[in-house]
Amino acid sequence: MSGIIEAKGLCKVYLRGREEIQALRNVDFSVEAGEFISIIGPSGSGKTALLNMFGCLDTPSSGSLRLNGIEIAGLKERDLVKLRRENIGFVFQQFYLMPTLTARENIELPLLFSKKSGSKKRIDEVLQMVGLADRGDHLPGQLSGGEMQRVAIGRAIINDPKIILADEPTGNLDSVTSEMIFGLFSELNKRGLTLVVVTHNLDLARRAEKMYSLRDGRIVSCEERACAEVV
Amino acid sequence: MNFFTLAAKNLQRRRGRTMLTVIGVAIAISVLFSLLALNSGYEKELSKEVNSLGVHILAVPKGCPYEAASLIMHGGVIPKYLSDSDYQNVSTIAGVELASPMLLHQFMKKDEKTGVSTPHIIYGINMEETRKLKPWWTVEGRFFSDNEKGVMLVGRGLADKENLSVGQVLPVGPKKENFTIVGILDRTGDQDDQFHFFPLKEAQRVFNKQGMITTIAVKVRDVSRIAAVSQEMEKIPDIQVVTMTQIMGTIMNLAGSARSLLLTVIAIALIISAFGIINTLLMSVNERTREFGMMKAIGASGLDIARMVLAETVFITLLGGILGTVAAVVGSSIIESFVKGMLPYSPGGSLISYSPQLVGFALAFSVLLGLVCGIYPAVKSSRLSPMEAIRGGFE
Ligand SMILES: Nc1ncnc2c1ncn2[C@@H]1O[C@H](COP(=O)(O)OP(=O)(O)OP(=O)(O)O)[C@@H](O)[C@H]1O
Ligand SMILES: [Mg+2]
């Protein structure tokens, strides 16, 4: 069975002036639907480049990348937008919430772009899911870091994506809050969502089913979690 | 939530800056709106005034410039006269339905209480003909007949101002002869409200202007023959002919040059405010590069981003347009007196006339302004590559 994300010989070259930077070199990568994957690696190893590619924010320089069976290399911007809307939810290290919108409105924002009508019930449901049922009318400035990240996660799942891509989602959070965010990820994973999380925190990374290590644009190891989860 | 409410909320982030831009637009739109309101009001008042003469052609003494003809409409006095034979010649021209000689005399009268002298105008007229020219005239008291002596009519405006009533006797002329007010003309809404009217012969006698005529008002039988009739009149040596269309045209031309000056000022104001808007937008767009990247990551297309930026601009300019229109309406009297000072000739009534269409136009124009100003920033932000945007690079 082919995975929901299938990368073969994926390369990404950036130009910085005349200098060529090989952000990704020949990466093979496969994610099955419903998996919880983490990616670790030193700074500059290409983690963000890889994740952006998965999220159709960027296209490969060479190699092949299939998302849900669709080859994205060579796709037009319009099709990339559609693919992204239907399949991907993004979570960032800096949250990127709109400061003038309430938690509820921030969560609602993707619906504006996907032209789906967001019933109040659906938004309440998502607020509930991320544990902010009573904070819906607060502005980001009135929320803690962990709460803001939960709003961002709510925003990522409102469109019912198949995959959540998170780039260092706990990079700005303390360890307890980070734990909570990972707890939320596990919960989403149990509901059937596929998760790919980039993190610097090894302990948290180990809580995923698979942990990939990236170095200099190459995957150097893949660790599978010891099957029996300690409950 | 829609693009417009999102735009409104985005603009709240830089309230001071947004408000300054809005005010810039408001000023430009209010000036534009006032000018257009004034323009339509001016034309309306002017043609009303010209029509109220009930006259198609005026014969004036040669050498009398067109502007003098417009002076006549307001009762100005020209130190040149036509003669009775001119009048006879004019009235025999084919196509002339009615020719009515008039003598204008102006004198200063001192107000007893305030001591301020104001010009008063006496019109010597043939009542019978004048009533044919101005069939709308009605009177409190009675009209005089052409052979009566020592009688006058006064306009309602004048009567109110100076507390005149029917039956009152006023001393007139160098010899302070007694004239009785036999009637007060009902309000006409034009300059007739401010005049004294005497039988022509009496006016000529009292002011020592026997046989002198200031102007001959002509009504033609067929409006399409105005040009032909005025050509015939030109053949009379003493006479210069002014048609009402010429008067209108001259005045409109004079007003037109004042107007184009104003239009230039407005164009400059609009261009300045347009650059202000574009600058504000580019600033706010540059500041939000990462945010746009995020939006693309959560499903926005380039078009969505462009639409959001455009909505923000239109929001600013529409708000400015509404504010500007309201300000123009509220401040219309100030603007009117300012503009009246700039115009070469201004009719008596209110010059500013608003119509719903004009309000609609002003608002539509402000939306258009927003769209035009928003295009560049919108296109610029829509072209951002999402990944570059998230990394924070713009340019
Ligand atoms: N748009 C770009 N232009 C030029 N170079 C780029 C660009 N994007 C990424 N790179 C380079 O590609 C390499 C991989 O970058 P990437 O952001 O993926 O690293 P990372 O693993 O996410 O690092 P970090 O942990 O610091 O976020 C780096 O050397 C980076 O400088
Ligand atoms: Mg990174």
PDB file of N, CA, C and O in Angstrom, chain B residues 93-132:
ATOM      1  N   ILE B  93     -39.675  94.911 -35.859  1.00  0.00           N
ATOM      2  CA  ILE B  93     -38.989  93.784 -36.512  1.00  0.00           C
ATOM      3  C   ILE B  93     -39.915  92.565 -36.533  1.00  0.00           C
ATOM      4  O   ILE B  93     -40.579  92.243 -35.546  1.00  0.00           O
ATOM      5  N   ALA B  94     -39.933  91.900 -37.696  1.00  0.00           N
ATOM      6  CA  ALA B  94     -40.800  90.728 -37.821  1.00  0.00           C
ATOM      7  C   ALA B  94     -40.321  89.637 -36.862  1.00  0.00           C
ATOM      8  O   ALA B  94     -39.124  89.434 -36.707  1.00  0.00           O
ATOM      9  N   GLY B  95     -41.246  88.977 -36.245  1.00  0.00           N
ATOM     10  CA  GLY B  95     -40.877  87.883 -35.346  1.00  0.00           C
ATOM     11  C   GLY B  95     -40.810  88.327 -33.897  1.00  0.00           C
ATOM     12  O   GLY B  95     -40.759  87.494 -32.999  1.00  0.00           O
ATOM     13  N   VAL B  96     -40.833  89.620 -33.661  1.00  0.00           N
ATOM     14  CA  VAL B  96     -40.829  90.103 -32.287  1.00  0.00           C
ATOM     15  C   VAL B  96     -42.257  90.076 -31.752  1.00  0.00           C
ATOM     16  O   VAL B  96     -43.150  90.697 -32.304  1.00  0.00           O
ATOM     17  N   GLU B  97     -42.461  89.334 -30.721  1.00  0.00           N
ATOM     18  CA  GLU B  97     -43.806  89.267 -30.174  1.00  0.00           C
ATOM     19  C   GLU B  97     -44.047  90.467 -29.278  1.00  0.00           C
ATOM     20  O   GLU B  97     -45.116  91.059 -29.254  1.00  0.00           O
ATOM     21  N   LEU B  98     -42.995  90.781 -28.530  1.00  0.00           N
ATOM     22  CA  LEU B  98     -43.165  91.818 -27.536  1.00  0.00           C
ATOM     23  C   LEU B  98     -41.817  92.475 -27.306  1.00  0.00           C
ATOM     24  O   LEU B  98     -40.809  91.792 -27.162  1.00  0.00           O
ATOM     25  N   ALA B  99     -41.804  93.807 -27.307  1.00  0.00           N
ATOM     26  CA  ALA B  99     -40.582  94.509 -26.940  1.00  0.00           C
ATOM     27  C   ALA B  99     -40.959  95.465 -25.827  1.00  0.00           C
ATOM     28  O   ALA B  99     -41.960  96.165 -25.905  1.00  0.00           O
ATOM     29  N   SER B 100     -40.180  95.435 -24.783  1.00  0.00           N
ATOM     30  CA  SER B 100     -40.548  96.259 -23.640  1.00  0.00           C
ATOM     31  C   SER B 100     -39.358  97.084 -23.194  1.00  0.00           C
ATOM     32  O   SER B 100     -38.311  96.537 -22.835  1.00  0.00           O
ATOM     33  N   PRO B 101     -39.488  98.418 -23.240  1.00  0.00           N
ATOM     34  CA  PRO B 101     -38.372  99.258 -22.833  1.00  0.00           C
ATOM     35  C   PRO B 101     -38.281  99.332 -21.309  1.00  0.00           C
ATOM     36  O   PRO B 101     -39.300  99.261 -20.619  1.00  0.00           O
ATOM     37  N   MET B 102     -37.095  99.453 -20.802  1.00  0.00           N
ATOM     38  CA  MET B 102     -36.907  99.558 -19.352  1.00  0.00           C
ATOM     39  C   MET B 102     -35.854 100.602 -19.060  1.00  0.00           C
ATOM     40  O   MET B 102     -34.868 100.724 -19.783  1.00  0.00           O
ATOM     41  N   LEU B 103     -36.056 101.290 -17.978  1.00  0.00           N
ATOM     42  CA  LEU B 103     -35.046 102.215 -17.502  1.00  0.00           C
ATOM     43  C   LEU B 103     -34.627 101.773 -16.111  1.00  0.00           C
ATOM     44  O   LEU B 103     -35.455 101.525 -15.245  1.00  0.00           O
ATOM     45  N   LEU B 104     -33.341 101.695 -15.914  1.00  0.00           N
ATOM     46  CA  LEU B 104     -32.865 101.315 -14.585  1.00  0.00           C
ATOM     47  C   LEU B 104     -32.275 102.529 -13.908  1.00  0.00           C
ATOM     48  O   LEU B 104     -31.523 103.288 -14.519  1.00  0.00           O
ATOM     49  N   HIS B 105     -32.607 102.690 -12.668  1.00  0.00           N
ATOM     50  CA  HIS B 105     -31.978 103.765 -11.927  1.00  0.00           C
ATOM     51  C   HIS B 105     -31.570 103.229 -10.559  1.00  0.00           C
ATOM     52  O   HIS B 105     -32.306 102.509  -9.902  1.00  0.00           O
ATOM     53  N   GLN B 106     -30.361 103.594 -10.169  1.00  0.00           N
ATOM     54  CA  GLN B 106     -29.875 103.097  -8.891  1.00  0.00           C
ATOM     55  C   GLN B 106     -29.629 104.275  -7.960  1.00  0.00           C
ATOM     56  O   GLN B 106     -29.137 105.314  -8.380  1.00  0.00           O
ATOM     57  N   PHE B 107     -30.010 104.150  -6.731  1.00  0.00           N
ATOM     58  CA  PHE B 107     -29.661 105.189  -5.757  1.00  0.00           C
ATOM     59  C   PHE B 107     -29.295 104.537  -4.430  1.00  0.00           C
ATOM     60  O   PHE B 107     -29.670 103.407  -4.157  1.00  0.00           O
ATOM     61  N   MET B 108     -28.525 105.277  -3.662  1.00  0.00           N
ATOM     62  CA  MET B 108     -28.111 104.744  -2.362  1.00  0.00           C
ATOM     63  C   MET B 108     -29.077 105.255  -1.305  1.00  0.00           C
ATOM     64  O   MET B 108     -29.496 106.408  -1.329  1.00  0.00           O
ATOM     65  N   LYS B 109     -29.412 104.389  -0.420  1.00  0.00           N
ATOM     66  CA  LYS B 109     -30.313 104.830   0.631  1.00  0.00           C
ATOM     67  C   LYS B 109     -29.688 104.468   1.977  1.00  0.00           C
ATOM     68  O   LYS B 109     -29.231 103.352   2.189  1.00  0.00           O
ATOM     69  N   LYS B 110     -29.709 105.432   2.851  1.00  0.00           N
ATOM     70  CA  LYS B 110     -29.087 105.231   4.154  1.00  0.00           C
ATOM     71  C   LYS B 110     -30.125 104.662   5.116  1.00  0.00           C
ATOM     72  O   LYS B 110     -31.247 105.167   5.205  1.00  0.00           O
ATOM     73  N   ASP B 111     -29.742 103.635   5.795  1.00  0.00           N
ATOM     74  CA  ASP B 111     -30.633 103.087   6.811  1.00  0.00           C
ATOM     75  C   ASP B 111     -30.566 103.999   8.036  1.00  0.00           C
ATOM     76  O   ASP B 111     -29.484 104.325   8.520  1.00  0.00           O
ATOM     77  N   GLU B 112     -31.757 104.414   8.507  1.00  0.00           N
ATOM     78  CA  GLU B 112     -31.743 105.374   9.614  1.00  0.00           C
ATOM     79  C   GLU B 112     -31.135 104.805  10.890  1.00  0.00           C
ATOM     80  O   GLU B 112     -30.445 105.486  11.633  1.00  0.00           O
ATOM     81  N   LYS B 113     -31.393 103.530  11.121  1.00  0.00           N
ATOM     82  CA  LYS B 113     -30.896 102.943  12.377  1.00  0.00           C
ATOM     83  C   LYS B 113     -29.400 102.653  12.323  1.00  0.00           C
ATOM     84  O   LYS B 113     -28.630 103.076  13.174  1.00  0.00           O
ATOM     85  N   THR B 114     -28.977 101.955  11.292  1.00  0.00           N
ATOM     86  CA  THR B 114     -27.582 101.515  11.263  1.00  0.00           C
ATOM     87  C   THR B 114     -26.660 102.521  10.590  1.00  0.00           C
ATOM     88  O   THR B 114     -25.458 102.478  10.793  1.00  0.00           O
ATOM     89  N   GLY B 115     -27.222 103.384   9.771  1.00  0.00           N
ATOM     90  CA  GLY B 115     -26.390 104.363   9.087  1.00  0.00           C
ATOM     91  C   GLY B 115     -25.671 103.790   7.887  1.00  0.00           C
ATOM     92  O   GLY B 115     -24.842 104.455   7.283  1.00  0.00           O
ATOM     93  N   VAL B 116     -25.968 102.547   7.513  1.00  0.00           N
ATOM     94  CA  VAL B 116     -25.300 101.930   6.371  1.00  0.00           C
ATOM     95  C   VAL B 116     -26.085 102.232   5.099  1.00  0.00           C
ATOM     96  O   VAL B 116     -27.300 102.108   5.064  1.00  0.00           O
ATOM     97  N   SER B 117     -25.345 102.635   4.055  1.00  0.00           N
ATOM     98  CA  SER B 117     -26.011 102.897   2.788  1.00  0.00           C
ATOM     99  C   SER B 117     -26.042 101.641   1.939  1.00  0.00           C
ATOM    100  O   SER B 117     -25.027 100.956   1.824  1.00  0.00           O
ATOM    101  N   THR B 118     -27.210 101.343   1.365  1.00  0.00           N
ATOM    102  CA  THR B 118     -27.293 100.200   0.469  1.00  0.00           C
ATOM    103  C   THR B 118     -27.877 100.657  -0.853  1.00  0.00           C
ATOM    104  O   THR B 118     -28.690 101.568  -0.895  1.00  0.00           O
ATOM    105  N   PRO B 119     -27.423 100.005  -1.956  1.00  0.00           N
ATOM    106  CA  PRO B 119     -27.958 100.403  -3.255  1.00  0.00           C
ATOM    107  C   PRO B 119     -29.411  99.958  -3.415  1.00  0.00           C
ATOM    108  O   PRO B 119     -29.770  98.845  -3.026  1.00  0.00           O
ATOM    109  N   HIS B 120     -30.225 100.841  -3.933  1.00  0.00           N
ATOM    110  CA  HIS B 120     -31.606 100.505  -4.251  1.00  0.00           C
ATOM    111  C   HIS B 120     -31.801 100.652  -5.744  1.00  0.00           C
ATOM    112  O   HIS B 120     -31.204 101.533  -6.357  1.00  0.00           O
ATOM    113  N   ILE B 121     -32.637  99.810  -6.311  1.00  0.00           N
ATOM    114  CA  ILE B 121     -32.793  99.835  -7.753  1.00  0.00           C
ATOM    115  C   ILE B 121     -34.239 100.117  -8.127  1.00  0.00           C
ATOM    116  O   ILE B 121     -35.161  99.497  -7.595  1.00  0.00           O
ATOM    117  N   ILE B 122     -34.377 101.039  -9.036  1.00  0.00           N
ATOM    118  CA  ILE B 122     -35.703 101.359  -9.548  1.00  0.00           C
ATOM    119  C   ILE B 122     -35.761 100.933 -10.998  1.00  0.00           C
ATOM    120  O   ILE B 122     -34.856 101.229 -11.788  1.00  0.00           O
ATOM    121  N   TYR B 123     -36.801 100.204 -11.322  1.00  0.00           N
ATOM    122  CA  TYR B 123     -37.042  99.749 -12.677  1.00  0.00           C
ATOM    123  C   TYR B 123     -38.204 100.546 -13.227  1.00  0.00           C
ATOM    124  O   TYR B 123     -39.305 100.486 -12.693  1.00  0.00           O
ATOM    125  N   GLY B 124     -37.948 101.292 -14.282  1.00  0.00           N
ATOM    126  CA  GLY B 124     -39.069 101.912 -14.975  1.00  0.00           C
ATOM    127  C   GLY B 124     -39.567 100.941 -16.027  1.00  0.00           C
ATOM    128  O   GLY B 124     -38.801 100.519 -16.886  1.00  0.00           O
ATOM    129  N   ILE B 125     -40.843 100.566 -15.933  1.00  0.00           N
ATOM    130  CA  ILE B 125     -41.332  99.535 -16.852  1.00  0.00           C
ATOM    131  C   ILE B 125     -42.695  99.907 -17.424  1.00  0.00           C
ATOM    132  O   ILE B 125     -43.411 100.747 -16.870  1.00  0.00           O
ATOM    133  N   ASN B 126     -43.015  99.258 -18.549  1.00  0.00           N
ATOM    134  CA  ASN B 126     -44.386  99.296 -19.020  1.00  0.00           C
ATOM    135  C   ASN B 126     -45.103  98.105 -18.419  1.00  0.00           C
ATOM    136  O   ASN B 126     -44.789  96.958 -18.737  1.00  0.00           O
ATOM    137  N   MET B 127     -46.044  98.374 -17.543  1.00  0.00           N
ATOM    138  CA  MET B 127     -46.631  97.294 -16.779  1.00  0.00           C
ATOM    139  C   MET B 127     -47.325  96.266 -17.661  1.00  0.00           C
ATOM    140  O   MET B 127     -47.168  95.069 -17.485  1.00  0.00           O
ATOM    141  N   GLU B 128     -48.048  96.778 -18.664  1.00  0.00           N
ATOM    142  CA  GLU B 128     -48.848  95.866 -19.492  1.00  0.00           C
ATOM    143  C   GLU B 128     -47.946  94.823 -20.164  1.00  0.00           C
ATOM    144  O   GLU B 128     -48.211  93.631 -20.130  1.00  0.00           O
ATOM    145  N   GLU B 129     -46.823  95.309 -20.742  1.00  0.00           N
ATOM    146  CA  GLU B 129     -45.906  94.405 -21.430  1.00  0.00           C
ATOM    147  C   GLU B 129     -45.164  93.512 -20.440  1.00  0.00           C
ATOM    148  O   GLU B 129     -44.965  92.330 -20.683  1.00  0.00           O
ATOM    149  N   THR B 130     -44.783  94.126 -19.352  1.00  0.00           N
ATOM    150  CA  THR B 130     -44.036  93.342 -18.374  1.00  0.00           C
ATOM    151  C   THR B 130     -44.860  92.169 -17.850  1.00  0.00           C
ATOM    152  O   THR B 130     -44.349  91.066 -17.652  1.00  0.00           O
ATOM    153  N   ARG B 131     -46.145  92.419 -17.681  1.00  0.00           N
ATOM    154  CA  ARG B 131     -46.976  91.323 -17.171  1.00  0.00           C
ATOM    155  C   ARG B 131     -47.129  90.215 -18.200  1.00  0.00           C
ATOM    156  O   ARG B 131     -47.370  89.062 -17.839  1.00  0.00           O
ATOM    157  N   LYS B 132     -46.956  90.571 -19.465  1.00  0.00           N
ATOM    158  CA  LYS B 132     -46.965  89.510 -20.479  1.00  0.00           C
ATOM    159  C   LYS B 132     -45.654  88.721 -20.433  1.00  0.00           C
ATOM    160  O   LYS B 132     -45.622  87.517 -20.667  1.00  0.00           O
TER     161      LYS B 132
END
